[in-house]
PDB file of C-alpha atoms and ligand atoms in Angstrom:
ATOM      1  CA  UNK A   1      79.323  -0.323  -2.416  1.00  0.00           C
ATOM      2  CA  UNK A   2      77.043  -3.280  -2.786  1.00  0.00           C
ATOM      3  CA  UNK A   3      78.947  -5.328  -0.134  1.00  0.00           C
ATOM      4  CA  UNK A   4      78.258  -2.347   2.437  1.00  0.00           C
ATOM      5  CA  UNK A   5      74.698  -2.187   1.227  1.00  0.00           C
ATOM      6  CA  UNK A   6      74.312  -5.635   1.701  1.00  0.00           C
ATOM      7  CA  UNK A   7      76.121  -6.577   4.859  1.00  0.00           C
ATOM      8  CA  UNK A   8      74.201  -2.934   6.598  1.00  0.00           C
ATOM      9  CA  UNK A   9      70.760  -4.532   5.460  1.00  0.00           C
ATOM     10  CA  UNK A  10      69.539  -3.912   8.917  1.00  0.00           C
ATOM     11  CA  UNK A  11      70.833  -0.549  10.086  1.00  0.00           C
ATOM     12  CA  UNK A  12      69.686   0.492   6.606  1.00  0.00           C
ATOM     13  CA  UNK A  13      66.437  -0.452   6.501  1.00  0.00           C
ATOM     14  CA  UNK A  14      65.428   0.568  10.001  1.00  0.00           C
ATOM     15  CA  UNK A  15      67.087   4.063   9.178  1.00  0.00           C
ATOM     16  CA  UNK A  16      64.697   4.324   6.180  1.00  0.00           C
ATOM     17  CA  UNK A  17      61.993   3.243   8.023  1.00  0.00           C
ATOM     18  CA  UNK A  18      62.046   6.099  10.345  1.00  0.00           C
ATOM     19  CA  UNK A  19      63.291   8.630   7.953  1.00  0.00           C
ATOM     20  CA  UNK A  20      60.071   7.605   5.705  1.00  0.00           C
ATOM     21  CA  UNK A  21      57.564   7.130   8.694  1.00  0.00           C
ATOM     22  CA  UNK A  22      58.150  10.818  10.204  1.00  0.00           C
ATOM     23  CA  UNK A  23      57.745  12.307   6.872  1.00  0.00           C
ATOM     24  CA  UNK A  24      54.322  10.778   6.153  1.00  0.00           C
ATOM     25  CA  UNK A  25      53.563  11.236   9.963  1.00  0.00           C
ATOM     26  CA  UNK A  26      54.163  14.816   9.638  1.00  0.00           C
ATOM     27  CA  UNK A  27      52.290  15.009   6.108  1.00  0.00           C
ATOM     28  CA  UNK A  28      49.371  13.244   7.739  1.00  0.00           C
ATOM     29  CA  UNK A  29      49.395  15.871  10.293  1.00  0.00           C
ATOM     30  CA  UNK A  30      49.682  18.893   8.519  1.00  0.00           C
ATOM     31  CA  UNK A  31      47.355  17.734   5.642  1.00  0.00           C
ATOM     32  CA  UNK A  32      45.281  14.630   6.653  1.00  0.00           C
ATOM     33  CA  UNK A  33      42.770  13.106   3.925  1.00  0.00           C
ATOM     34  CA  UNK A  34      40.175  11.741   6.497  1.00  0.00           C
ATOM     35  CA  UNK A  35      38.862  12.309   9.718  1.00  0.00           C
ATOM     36  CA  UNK A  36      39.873   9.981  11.905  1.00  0.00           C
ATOM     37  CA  UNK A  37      37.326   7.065  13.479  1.00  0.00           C
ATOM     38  CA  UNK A  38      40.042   6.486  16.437  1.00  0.00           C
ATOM     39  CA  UNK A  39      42.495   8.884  17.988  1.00  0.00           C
ATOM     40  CA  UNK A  40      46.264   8.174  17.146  1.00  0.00           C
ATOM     41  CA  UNK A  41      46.844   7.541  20.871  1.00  0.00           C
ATOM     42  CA  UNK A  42      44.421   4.855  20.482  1.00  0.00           C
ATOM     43  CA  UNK A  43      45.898   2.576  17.327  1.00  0.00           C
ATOM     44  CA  UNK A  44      49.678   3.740  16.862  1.00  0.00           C
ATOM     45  CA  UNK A  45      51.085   2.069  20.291  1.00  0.00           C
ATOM     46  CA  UNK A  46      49.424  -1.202  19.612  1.00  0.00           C
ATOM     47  CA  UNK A  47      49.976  -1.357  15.059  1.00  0.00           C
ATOM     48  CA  UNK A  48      53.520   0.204  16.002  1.00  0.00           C
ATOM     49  CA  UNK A  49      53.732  -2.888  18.889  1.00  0.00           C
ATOM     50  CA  UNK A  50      53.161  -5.669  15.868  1.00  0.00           C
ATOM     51  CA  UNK A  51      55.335  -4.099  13.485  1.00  0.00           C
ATOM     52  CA  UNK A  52      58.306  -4.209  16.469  1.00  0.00           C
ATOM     53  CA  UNK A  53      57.194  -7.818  17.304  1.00  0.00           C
ATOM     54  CA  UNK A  54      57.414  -8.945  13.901  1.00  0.00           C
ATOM     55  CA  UNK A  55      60.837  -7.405  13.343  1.00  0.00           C
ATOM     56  CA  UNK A  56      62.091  -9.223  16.253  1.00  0.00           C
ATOM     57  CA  UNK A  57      61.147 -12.400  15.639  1.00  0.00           C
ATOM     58  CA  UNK A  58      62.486 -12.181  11.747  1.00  0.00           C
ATOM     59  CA  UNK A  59      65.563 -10.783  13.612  1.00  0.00           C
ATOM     60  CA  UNK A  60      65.185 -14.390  15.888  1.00  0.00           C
ATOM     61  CA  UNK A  61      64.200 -16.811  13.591  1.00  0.00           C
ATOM     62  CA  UNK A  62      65.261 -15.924  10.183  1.00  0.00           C
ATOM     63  CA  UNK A  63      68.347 -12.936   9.970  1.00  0.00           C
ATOM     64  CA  UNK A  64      68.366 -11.320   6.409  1.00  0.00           C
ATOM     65  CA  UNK A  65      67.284 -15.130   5.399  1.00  0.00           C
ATOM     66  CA  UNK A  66      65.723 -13.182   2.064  1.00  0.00           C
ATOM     67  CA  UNK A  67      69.422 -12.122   1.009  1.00  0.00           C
ATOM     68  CA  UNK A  68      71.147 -14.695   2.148  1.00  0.00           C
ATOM     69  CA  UNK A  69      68.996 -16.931  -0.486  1.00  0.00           C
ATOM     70  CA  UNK A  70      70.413 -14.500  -3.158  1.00  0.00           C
ATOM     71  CA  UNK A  71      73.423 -15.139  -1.961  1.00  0.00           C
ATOM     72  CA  UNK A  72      73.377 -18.754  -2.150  1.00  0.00           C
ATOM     73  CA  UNK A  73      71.375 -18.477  -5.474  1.00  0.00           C
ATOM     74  CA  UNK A  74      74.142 -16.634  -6.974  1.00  0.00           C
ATOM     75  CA  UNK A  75      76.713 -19.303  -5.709  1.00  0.00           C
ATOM     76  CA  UNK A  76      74.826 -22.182  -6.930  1.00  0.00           C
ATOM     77  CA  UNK A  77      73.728 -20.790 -10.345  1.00  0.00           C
ATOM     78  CA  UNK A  78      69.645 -21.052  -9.170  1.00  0.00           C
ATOM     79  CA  UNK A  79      66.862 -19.094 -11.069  1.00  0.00           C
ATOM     80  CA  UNK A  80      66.351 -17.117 -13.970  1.00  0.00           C
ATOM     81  CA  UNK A  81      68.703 -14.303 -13.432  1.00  0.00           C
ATOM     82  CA  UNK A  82      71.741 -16.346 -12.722  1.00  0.00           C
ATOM     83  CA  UNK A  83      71.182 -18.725 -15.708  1.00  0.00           C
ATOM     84  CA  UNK A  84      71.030 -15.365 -18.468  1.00  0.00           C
ATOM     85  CA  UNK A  85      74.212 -13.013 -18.800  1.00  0.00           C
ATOM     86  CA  UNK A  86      72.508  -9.974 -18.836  1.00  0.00           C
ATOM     87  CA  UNK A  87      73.960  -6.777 -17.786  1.00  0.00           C
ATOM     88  CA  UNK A  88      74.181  -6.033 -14.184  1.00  0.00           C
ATOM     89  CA  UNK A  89      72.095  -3.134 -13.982  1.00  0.00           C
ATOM     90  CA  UNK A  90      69.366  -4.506 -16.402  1.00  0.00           C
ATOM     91  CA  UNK A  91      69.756  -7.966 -14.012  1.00  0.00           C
ATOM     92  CA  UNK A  92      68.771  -5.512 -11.069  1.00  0.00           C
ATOM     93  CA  UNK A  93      65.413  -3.644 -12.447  1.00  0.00           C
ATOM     94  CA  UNK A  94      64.350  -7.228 -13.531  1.00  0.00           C
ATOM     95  CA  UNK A  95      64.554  -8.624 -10.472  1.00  0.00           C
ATOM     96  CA  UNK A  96      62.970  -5.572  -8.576  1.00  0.00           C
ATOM     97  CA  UNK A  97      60.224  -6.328 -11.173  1.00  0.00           C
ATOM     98  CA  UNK A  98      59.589  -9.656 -10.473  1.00  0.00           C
ATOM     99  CA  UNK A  99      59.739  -9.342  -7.170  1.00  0.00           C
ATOM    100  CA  UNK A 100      56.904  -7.133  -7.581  1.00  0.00           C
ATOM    101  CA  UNK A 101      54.891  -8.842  -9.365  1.00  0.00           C
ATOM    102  CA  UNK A 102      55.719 -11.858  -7.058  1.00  0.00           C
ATOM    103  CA  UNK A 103      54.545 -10.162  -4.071  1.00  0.00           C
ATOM    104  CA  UNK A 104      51.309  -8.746  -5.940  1.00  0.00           C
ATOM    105  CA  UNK A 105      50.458 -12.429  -6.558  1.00  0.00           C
ATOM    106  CA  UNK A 106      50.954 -13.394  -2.808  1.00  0.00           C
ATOM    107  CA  UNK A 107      48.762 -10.557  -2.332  1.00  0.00           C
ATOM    108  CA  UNK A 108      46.188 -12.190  -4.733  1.00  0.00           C
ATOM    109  CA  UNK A 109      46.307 -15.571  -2.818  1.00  0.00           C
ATOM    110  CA  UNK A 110      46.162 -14.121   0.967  1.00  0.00           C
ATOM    111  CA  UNK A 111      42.399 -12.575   0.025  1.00  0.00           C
ATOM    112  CA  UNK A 112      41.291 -15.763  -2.201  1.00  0.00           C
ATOM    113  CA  UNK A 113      42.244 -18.860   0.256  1.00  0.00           C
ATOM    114  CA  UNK A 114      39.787 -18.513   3.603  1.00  0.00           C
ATOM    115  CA  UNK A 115      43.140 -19.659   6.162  1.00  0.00           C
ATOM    116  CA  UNK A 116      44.883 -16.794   4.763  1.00  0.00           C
ATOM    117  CA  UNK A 117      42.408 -14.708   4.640  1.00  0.00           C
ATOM    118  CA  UNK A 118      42.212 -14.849   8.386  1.00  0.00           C
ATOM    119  CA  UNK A 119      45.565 -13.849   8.782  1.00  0.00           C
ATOM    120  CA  UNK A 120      45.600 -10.544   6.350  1.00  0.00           C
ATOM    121  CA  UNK A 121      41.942  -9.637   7.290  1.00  0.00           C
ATOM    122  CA  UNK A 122      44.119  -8.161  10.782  1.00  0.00           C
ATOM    123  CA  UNK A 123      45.662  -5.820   8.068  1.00  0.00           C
ATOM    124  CA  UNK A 124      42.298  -5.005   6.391  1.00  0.00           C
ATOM    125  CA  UNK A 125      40.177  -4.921  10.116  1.00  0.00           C
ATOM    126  CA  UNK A 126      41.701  -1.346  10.584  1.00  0.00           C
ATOM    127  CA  UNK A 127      38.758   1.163  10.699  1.00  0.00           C
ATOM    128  CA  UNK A 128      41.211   4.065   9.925  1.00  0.00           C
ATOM    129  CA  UNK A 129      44.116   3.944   7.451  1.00  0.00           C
ATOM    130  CA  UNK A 130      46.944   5.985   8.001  1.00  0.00           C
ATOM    131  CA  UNK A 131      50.997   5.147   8.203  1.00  0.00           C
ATOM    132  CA  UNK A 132      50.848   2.553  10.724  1.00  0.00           C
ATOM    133  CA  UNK A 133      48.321   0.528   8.941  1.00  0.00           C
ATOM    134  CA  UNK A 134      51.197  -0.165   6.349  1.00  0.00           C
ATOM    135  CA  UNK A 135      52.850  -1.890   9.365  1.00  0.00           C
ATOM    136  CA  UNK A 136      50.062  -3.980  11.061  1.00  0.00           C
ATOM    137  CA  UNK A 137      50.273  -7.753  10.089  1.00  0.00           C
ATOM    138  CA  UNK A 138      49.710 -10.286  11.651  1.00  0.00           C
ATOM    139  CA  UNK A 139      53.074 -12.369  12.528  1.00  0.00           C
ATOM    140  CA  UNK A 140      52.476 -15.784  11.056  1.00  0.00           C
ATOM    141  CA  UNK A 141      51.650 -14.107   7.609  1.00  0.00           C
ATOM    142  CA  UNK A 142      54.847 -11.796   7.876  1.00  0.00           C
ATOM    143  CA  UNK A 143      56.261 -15.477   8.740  1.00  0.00           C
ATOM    144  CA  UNK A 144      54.800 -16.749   5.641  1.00  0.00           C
ATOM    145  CA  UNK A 145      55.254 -13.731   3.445  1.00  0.00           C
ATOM    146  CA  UNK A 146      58.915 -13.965   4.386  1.00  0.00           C
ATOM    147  CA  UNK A 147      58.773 -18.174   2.813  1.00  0.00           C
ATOM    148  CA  UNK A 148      57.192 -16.799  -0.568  1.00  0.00           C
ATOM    149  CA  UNK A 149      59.724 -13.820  -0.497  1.00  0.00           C
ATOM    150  CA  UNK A 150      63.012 -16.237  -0.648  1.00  0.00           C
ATOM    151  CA  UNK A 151      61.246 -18.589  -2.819  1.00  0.00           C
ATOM    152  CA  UNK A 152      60.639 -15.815  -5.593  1.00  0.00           C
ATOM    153  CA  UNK A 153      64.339 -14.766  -4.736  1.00  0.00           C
ATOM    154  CA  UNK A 154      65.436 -18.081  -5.662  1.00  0.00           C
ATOM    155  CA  UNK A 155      63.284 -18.781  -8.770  1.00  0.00           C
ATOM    156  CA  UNK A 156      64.341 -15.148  -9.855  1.00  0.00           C
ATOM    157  CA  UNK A 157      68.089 -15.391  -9.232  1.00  0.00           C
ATOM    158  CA  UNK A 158      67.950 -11.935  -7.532  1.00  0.00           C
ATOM    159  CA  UNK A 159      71.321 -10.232  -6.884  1.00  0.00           C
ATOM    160  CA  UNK A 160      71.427  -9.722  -3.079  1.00  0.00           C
ATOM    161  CA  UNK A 161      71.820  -5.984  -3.983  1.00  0.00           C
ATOM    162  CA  UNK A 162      68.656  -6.209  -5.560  1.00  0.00           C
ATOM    163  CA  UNK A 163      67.134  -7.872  -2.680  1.00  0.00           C
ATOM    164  CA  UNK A 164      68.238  -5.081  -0.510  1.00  0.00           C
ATOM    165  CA  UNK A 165      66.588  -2.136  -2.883  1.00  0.00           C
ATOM    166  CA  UNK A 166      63.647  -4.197  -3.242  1.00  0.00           C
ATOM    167  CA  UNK A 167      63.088  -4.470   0.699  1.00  0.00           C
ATOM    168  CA  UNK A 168      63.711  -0.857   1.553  1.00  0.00           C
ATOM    169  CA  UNK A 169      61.160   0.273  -1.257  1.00  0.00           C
ATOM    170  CA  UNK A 170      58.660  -2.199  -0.603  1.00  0.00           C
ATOM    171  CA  UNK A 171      58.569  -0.397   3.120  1.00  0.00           C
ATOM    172  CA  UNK A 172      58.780   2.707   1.917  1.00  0.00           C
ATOM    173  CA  UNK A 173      55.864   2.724  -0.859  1.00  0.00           C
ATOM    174  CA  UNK A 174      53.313   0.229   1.984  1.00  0.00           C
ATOM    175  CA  UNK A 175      54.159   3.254   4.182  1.00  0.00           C
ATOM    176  CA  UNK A 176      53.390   6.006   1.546  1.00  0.00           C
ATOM    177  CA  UNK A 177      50.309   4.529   0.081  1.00  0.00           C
ATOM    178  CA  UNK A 178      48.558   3.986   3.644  1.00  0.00           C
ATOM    179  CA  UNK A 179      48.959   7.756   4.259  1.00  0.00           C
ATOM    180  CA  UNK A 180      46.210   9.438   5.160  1.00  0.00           C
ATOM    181  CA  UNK A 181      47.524  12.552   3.403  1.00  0.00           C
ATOM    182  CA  UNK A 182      45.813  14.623   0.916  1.00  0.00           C
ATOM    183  CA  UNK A 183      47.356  15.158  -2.693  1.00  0.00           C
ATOM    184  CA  UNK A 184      46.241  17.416  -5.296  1.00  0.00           C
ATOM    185  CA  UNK A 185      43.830  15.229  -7.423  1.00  0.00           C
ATOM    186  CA  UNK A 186      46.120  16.263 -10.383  1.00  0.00           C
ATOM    187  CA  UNK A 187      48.812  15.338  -8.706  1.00  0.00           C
ATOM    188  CA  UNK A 188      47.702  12.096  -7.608  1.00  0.00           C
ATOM    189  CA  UNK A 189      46.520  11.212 -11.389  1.00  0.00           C
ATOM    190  CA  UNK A 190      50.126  11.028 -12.880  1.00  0.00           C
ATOM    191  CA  UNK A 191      51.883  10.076  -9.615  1.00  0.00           C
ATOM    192  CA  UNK A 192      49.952   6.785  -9.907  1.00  0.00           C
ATOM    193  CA  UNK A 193      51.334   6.079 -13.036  1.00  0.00           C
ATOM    194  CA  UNK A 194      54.814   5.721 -11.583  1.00  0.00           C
ATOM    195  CA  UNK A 195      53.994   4.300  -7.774  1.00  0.00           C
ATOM    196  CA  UNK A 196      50.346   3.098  -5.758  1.00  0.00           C
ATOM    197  CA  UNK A 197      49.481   5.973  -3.967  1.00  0.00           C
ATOM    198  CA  UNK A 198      47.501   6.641  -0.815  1.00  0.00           C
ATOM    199  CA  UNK A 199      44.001   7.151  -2.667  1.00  0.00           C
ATOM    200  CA  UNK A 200      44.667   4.442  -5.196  1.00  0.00           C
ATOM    201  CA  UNK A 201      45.611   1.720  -2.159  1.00  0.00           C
ATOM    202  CA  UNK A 202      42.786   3.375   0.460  1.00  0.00           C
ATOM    203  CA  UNK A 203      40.078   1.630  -2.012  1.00  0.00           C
ATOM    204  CA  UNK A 204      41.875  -1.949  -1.265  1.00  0.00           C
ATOM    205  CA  UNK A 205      40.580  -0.835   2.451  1.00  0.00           C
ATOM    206  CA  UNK A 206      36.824  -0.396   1.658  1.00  0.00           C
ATOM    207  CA  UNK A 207      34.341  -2.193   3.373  1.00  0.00           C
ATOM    208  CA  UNK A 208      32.657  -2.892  -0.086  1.00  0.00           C
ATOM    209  CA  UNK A 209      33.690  -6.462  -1.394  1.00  0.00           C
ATOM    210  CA  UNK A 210      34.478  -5.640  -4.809  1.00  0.00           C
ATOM    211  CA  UNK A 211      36.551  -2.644  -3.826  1.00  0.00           C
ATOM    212  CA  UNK A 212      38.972  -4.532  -1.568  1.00  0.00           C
ATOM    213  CA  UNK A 213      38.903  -7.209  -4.056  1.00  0.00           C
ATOM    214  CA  UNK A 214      41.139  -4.591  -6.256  1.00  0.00           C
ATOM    215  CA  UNK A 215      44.247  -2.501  -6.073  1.00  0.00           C
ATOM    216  CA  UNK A 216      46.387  -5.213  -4.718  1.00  0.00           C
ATOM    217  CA  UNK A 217      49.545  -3.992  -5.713  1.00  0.00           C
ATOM    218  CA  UNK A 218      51.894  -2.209  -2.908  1.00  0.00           C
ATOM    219  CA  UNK A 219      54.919  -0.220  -5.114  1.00  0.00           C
ATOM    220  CA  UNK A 220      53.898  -0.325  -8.855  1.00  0.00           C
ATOM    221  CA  UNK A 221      50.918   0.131  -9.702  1.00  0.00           C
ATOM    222  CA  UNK A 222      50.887  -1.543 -13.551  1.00  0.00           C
ATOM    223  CA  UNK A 223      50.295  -5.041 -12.172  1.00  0.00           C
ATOM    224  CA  UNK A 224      46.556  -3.859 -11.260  1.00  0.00           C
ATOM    225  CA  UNK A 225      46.135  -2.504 -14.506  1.00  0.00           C
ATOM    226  CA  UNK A 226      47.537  -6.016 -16.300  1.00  0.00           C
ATOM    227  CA  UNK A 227      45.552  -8.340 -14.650  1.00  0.00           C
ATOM    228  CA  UNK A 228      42.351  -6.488 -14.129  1.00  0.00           C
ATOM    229  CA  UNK A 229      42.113  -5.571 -10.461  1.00  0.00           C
ATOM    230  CA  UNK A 230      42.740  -1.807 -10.954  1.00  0.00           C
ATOM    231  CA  UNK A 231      39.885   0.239  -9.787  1.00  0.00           C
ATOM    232  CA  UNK A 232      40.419   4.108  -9.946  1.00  0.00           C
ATOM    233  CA  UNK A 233      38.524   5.395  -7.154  1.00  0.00           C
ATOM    234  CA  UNK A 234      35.664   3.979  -3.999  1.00  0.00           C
ATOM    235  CA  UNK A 235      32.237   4.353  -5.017  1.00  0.00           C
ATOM    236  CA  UNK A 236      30.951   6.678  -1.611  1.00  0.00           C
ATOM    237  CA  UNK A 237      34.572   9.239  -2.275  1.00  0.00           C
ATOM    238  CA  UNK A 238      37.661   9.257  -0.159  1.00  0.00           C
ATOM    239  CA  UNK A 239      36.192  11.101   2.637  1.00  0.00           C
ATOM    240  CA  UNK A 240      33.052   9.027   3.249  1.00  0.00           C
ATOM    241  CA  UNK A 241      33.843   5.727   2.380  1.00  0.00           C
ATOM    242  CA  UNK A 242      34.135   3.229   5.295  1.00  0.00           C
ATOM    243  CA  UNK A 243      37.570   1.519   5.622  1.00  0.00           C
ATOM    244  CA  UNK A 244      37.599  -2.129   7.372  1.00  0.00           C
ATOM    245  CA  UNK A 245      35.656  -4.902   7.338  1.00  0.00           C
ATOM    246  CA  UNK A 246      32.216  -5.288   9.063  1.00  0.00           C
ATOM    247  CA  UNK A 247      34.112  -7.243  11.517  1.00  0.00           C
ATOM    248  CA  UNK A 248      36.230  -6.202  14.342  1.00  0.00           C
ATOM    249  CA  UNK A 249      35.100  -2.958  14.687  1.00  0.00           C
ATOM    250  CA  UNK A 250      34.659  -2.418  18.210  1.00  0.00           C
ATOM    251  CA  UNK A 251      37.093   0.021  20.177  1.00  0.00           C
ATOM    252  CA  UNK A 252      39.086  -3.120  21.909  1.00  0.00           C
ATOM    253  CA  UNK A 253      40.123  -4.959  18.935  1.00  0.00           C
ATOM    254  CA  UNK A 254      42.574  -2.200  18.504  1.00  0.00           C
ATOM    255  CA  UNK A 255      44.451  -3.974  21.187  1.00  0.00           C
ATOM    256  CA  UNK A 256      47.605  -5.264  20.953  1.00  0.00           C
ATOM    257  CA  UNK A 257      46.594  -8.711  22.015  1.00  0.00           C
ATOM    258  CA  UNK A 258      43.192  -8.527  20.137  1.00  0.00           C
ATOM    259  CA  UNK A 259      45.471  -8.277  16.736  1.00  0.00           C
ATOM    260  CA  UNK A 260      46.898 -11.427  17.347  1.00  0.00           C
ATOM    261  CA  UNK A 261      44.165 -13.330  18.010  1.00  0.00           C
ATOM    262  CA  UNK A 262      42.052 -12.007  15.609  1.00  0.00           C
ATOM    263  CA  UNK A 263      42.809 -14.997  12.791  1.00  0.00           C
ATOM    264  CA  UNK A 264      41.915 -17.750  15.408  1.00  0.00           C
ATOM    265  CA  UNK A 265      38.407 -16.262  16.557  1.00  0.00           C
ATOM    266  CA  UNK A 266      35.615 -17.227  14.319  1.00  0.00           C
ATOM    267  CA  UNK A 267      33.145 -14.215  12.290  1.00  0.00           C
ATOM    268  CA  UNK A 268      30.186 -14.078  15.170  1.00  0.00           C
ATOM    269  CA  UNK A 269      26.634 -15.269  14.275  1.00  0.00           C
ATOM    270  CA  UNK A 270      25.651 -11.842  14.630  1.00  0.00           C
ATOM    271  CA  UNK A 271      27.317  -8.950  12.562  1.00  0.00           C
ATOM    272  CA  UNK A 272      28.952  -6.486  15.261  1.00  0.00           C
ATOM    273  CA  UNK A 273      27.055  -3.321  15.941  1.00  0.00           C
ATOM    274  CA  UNK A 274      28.447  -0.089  14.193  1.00  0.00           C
ATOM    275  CA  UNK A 275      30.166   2.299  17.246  1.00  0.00           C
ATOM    276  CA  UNK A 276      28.567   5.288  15.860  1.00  0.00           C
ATOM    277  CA  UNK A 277      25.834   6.829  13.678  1.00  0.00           C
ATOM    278  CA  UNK A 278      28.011   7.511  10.899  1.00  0.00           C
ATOM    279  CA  UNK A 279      29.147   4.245  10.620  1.00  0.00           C
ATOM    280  CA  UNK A 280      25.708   2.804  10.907  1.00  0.00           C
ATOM    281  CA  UNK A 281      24.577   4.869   7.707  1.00  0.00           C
ATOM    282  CA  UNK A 282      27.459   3.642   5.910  1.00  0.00           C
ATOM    283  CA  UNK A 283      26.873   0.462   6.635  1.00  0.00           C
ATOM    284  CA  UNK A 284      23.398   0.629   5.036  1.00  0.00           C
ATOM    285  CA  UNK A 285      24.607   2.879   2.219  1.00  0.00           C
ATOM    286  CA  UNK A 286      27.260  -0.287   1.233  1.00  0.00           C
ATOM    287  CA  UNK A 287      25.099  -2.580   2.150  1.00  0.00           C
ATOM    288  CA  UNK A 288      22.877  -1.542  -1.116  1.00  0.00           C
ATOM    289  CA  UNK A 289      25.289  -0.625  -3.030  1.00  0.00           C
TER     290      UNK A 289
HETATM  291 ZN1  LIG B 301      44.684  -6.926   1.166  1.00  0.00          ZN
HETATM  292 ZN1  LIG B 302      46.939  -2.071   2.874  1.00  0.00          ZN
END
């Protein structure tokens, strides 16, 4: 079982990619949260275009590097995991849980230093927020991410198996929690007790500073909660908050090749002017705020 898991990482997690993306697609469709800013026409071909370019190039450059770390972690005795004898299946939620935590950290770091910043702000310049926001990043960070990722595998001692779980629900949760679906409010209150969900991650996306400087966490939600960061709900609602930054607002840095260079141009002199009236209001509403 785990040698098929493992050695299928691939086929695996591209099946549960497309499994999970119709079903928020569809729950998005029949029950959306927001109004949109852009048509889906207009953002999915060119979010959906970086996801497939980064999955090539980690399909290029670095093959399941992440499990082939825990592989040679296991081998070699490295980290934590492999240095205790604990029970397999205890060995697995601990390293599921620390690799957690480690990507909530990484999280952490991309908003606080100013060259990483410019990297994840492509993430975070999305005016809308909806399933394929959960797959727009900018390559080099993915590249990075991907560094950090077998780094924390290694310090961990993560069983490859674990690896493999850990992968396919990190993409699974990013996807769910960027939905712009509507949950019962009830609902959503003890769901985000077990996983981030779409209202609890949407505040990460506010334009307001101190809401995107919270809710960094992507699958569990206690790490918010621990250190501080968790904020329960944007200050303007769900419906009239403004998702984005004040940057990169216009219609053409949806493009493709606007994405990617995004983290090399510099914030203009000038902050861009809102595309609409509704924005505009917002932007004075958070401005006093
Ligand atoms: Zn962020
Ligand atoms: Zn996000």
């Amino acid at each position: 079982m785990l040698d098929i898991v493992t050695g299928h990482e691939a086929a695996l997690r591209l099946a549960a990619f497309l499994l999970v993306f119709a079903a928020v697609a569809g729950w998005e469709a029949l029950a959306p949260r927001r109004s949109r800013r852009f048509g889906r026409m207009e953002r999915w071909p060119h979010n959906l275009g970086l996801s497939a370019l980064n999955a090539l190039l980690l399909r290029l450059v670095a093959p399941g590097v992440a499990v082939g770390v825990a592989v040679a972690a296991e081998a070699h005795g490295w980290g934590l995991l492999n240095a205790l004898a604990l029970p397999a299946w205890i060995g697995m939620a601990v390293a599921v849980l620390l690799l957690d935590l480690a990507i909530y950290f990484q999280h952490v770091l991309f908003h606080a230093v100013p060259a990483l910043w410019r990297l994840h702000r492509v993430h975070h310049a999305d005016t809308d927020f909806d399933v394929t926001t959960a797959t727009r990043f900018h390559p080099i960070e993915i590249g990075l991410s991907m560094g950090i990722k077998c780094a924390a595998v290694a310090a961990i001692g993560a069983p490859a198996f674990a690896v493999v779980v850990f992968e396919v629900l990190l993409n699974a949760t990013a996807m769910f929690n960027h939905a712009n679906g509507r949950l019962p409010v009830a609902t959503d209150r003890w769901l985000r007790w077990l996983v981030v969900t779409p209202d609890m991650h949407r505040v990460h996306h506010s334009l307001i500073p101190r809401e995107m400087n919270s809710n960094f966490g992507f699958s569990l939600p206690y790490w918010d909660h621990l250190f501080g960061t968790y904020r329960a709900q944007p200050a303007m609602g769900h419906e009239a908050m403004t998702i984005g930054l004040e940057l990169f607002r216009e219609r053409e840095e949806l493009r493709f090749d606007r994405l990617l260079s995004q983290p090399f141009r510099s914030p203009p002199a000038v902050r861009t002017v809102p595309v609409d009236g509704r924005d505009a209001a917002e932007f004075v509403h958070s401005r006093q705020s």
